C-alpha positions as a Python dict, from the first residue, in 0.01 Angstrom:
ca = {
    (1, 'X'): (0, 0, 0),
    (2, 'X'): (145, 331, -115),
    (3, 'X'): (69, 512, 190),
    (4, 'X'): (211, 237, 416),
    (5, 'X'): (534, 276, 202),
    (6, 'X'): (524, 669, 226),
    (7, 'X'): (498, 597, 612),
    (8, 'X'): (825, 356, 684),
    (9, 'X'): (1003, 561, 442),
    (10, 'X'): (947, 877, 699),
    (11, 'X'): (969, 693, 985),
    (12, 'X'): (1332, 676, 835),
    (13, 'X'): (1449, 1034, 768),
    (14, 'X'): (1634, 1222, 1031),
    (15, 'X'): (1378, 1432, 1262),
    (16, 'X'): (1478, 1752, 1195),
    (17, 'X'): (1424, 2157, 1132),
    (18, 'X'): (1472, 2067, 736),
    (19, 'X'): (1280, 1758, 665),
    (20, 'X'): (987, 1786, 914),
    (21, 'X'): (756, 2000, 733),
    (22, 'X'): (882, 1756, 428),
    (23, 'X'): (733, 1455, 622),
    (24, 'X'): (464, 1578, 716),
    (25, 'X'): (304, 1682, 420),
    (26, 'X'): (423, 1335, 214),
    (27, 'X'): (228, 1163, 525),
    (28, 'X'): (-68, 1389, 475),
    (29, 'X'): (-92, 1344, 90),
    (30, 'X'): (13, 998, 51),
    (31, 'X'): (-261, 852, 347),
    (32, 'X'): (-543, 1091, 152),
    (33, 'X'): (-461, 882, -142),
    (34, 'X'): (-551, 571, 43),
    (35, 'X'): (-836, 742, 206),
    (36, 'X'): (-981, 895, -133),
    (37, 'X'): (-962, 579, -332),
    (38, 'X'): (-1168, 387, -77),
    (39, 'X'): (-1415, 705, -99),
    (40, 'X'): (-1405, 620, -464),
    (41, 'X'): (-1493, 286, -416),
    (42, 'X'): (-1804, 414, -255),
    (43, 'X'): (-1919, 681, -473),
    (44, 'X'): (-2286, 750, -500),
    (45, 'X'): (-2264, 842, -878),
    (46, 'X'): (-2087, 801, -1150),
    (47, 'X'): (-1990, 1200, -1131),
    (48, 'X'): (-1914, 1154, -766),
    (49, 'X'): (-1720, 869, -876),
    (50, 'X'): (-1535, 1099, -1107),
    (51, 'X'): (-1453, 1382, -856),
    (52, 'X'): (-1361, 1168, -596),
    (53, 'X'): (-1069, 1010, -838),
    (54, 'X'): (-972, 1371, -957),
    (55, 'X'): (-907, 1459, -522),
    (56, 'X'): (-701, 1105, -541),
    (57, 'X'): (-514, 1211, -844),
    (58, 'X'): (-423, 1553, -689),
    (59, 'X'): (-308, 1419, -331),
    (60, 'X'): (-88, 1141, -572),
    (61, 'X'): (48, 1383, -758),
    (62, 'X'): (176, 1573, -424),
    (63, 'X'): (285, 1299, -301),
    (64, 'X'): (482, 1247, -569),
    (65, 'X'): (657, 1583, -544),
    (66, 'X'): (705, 1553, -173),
    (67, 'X'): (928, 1192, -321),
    (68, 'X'): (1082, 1409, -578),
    (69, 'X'): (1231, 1690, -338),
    (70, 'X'): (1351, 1367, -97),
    (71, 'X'): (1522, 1227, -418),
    (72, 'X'): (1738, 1561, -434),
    (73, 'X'): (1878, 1481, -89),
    (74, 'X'): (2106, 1282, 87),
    (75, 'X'): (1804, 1086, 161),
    (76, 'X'): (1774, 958, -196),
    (77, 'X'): (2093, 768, -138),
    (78, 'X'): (1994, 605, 228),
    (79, 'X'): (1654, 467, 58),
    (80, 'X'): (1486, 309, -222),
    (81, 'X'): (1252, 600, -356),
    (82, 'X'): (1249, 514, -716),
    (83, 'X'): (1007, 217, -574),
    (84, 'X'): (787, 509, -461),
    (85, 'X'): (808, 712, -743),
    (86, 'X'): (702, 438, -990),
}
């Protein structure tokens, strides 16, 4: 589960000034991915359906930035995040 994933990989960055707002936000937008897909799942339309995969598809998409700036650190070397990224 990509969220789960997003999670250890935080759990493993150095707590600090510099990477804690980092964290924090790839937690936040990689569990609403989770969270929004099983919304999906339970749409009550086919447009509400629709909109709830266009949320998902935003809070991946951060998610996948939040990975991107990690990949231009020293963390990149420390951890797998191409996994993530693909």
């Amino acid at each position: 589960m990509f969220s789960f994933e997003c999670w250890e990989l935080c759990k493993l960055i150095p707590k600090s000034r510099e990477f804690d707002a980092w964290v924090r936000q790839l937690i936040r937008s990689s569990s609403s991915v989770g969270a929004n897909y099983r919304a999906a799942c339970r749409a009550k339309s086919d447009k509400d359906f629709i909109n709830k995969l266009k949320i998902l598809e935003e809070e991946l998409d951060e998610s996948m930035f939040w990975l991107e700036m990690f990949q231009k650190t020293e963390i990149n070397e420390k951890n797998n995040l191409n996994v993530l990224l693909k």
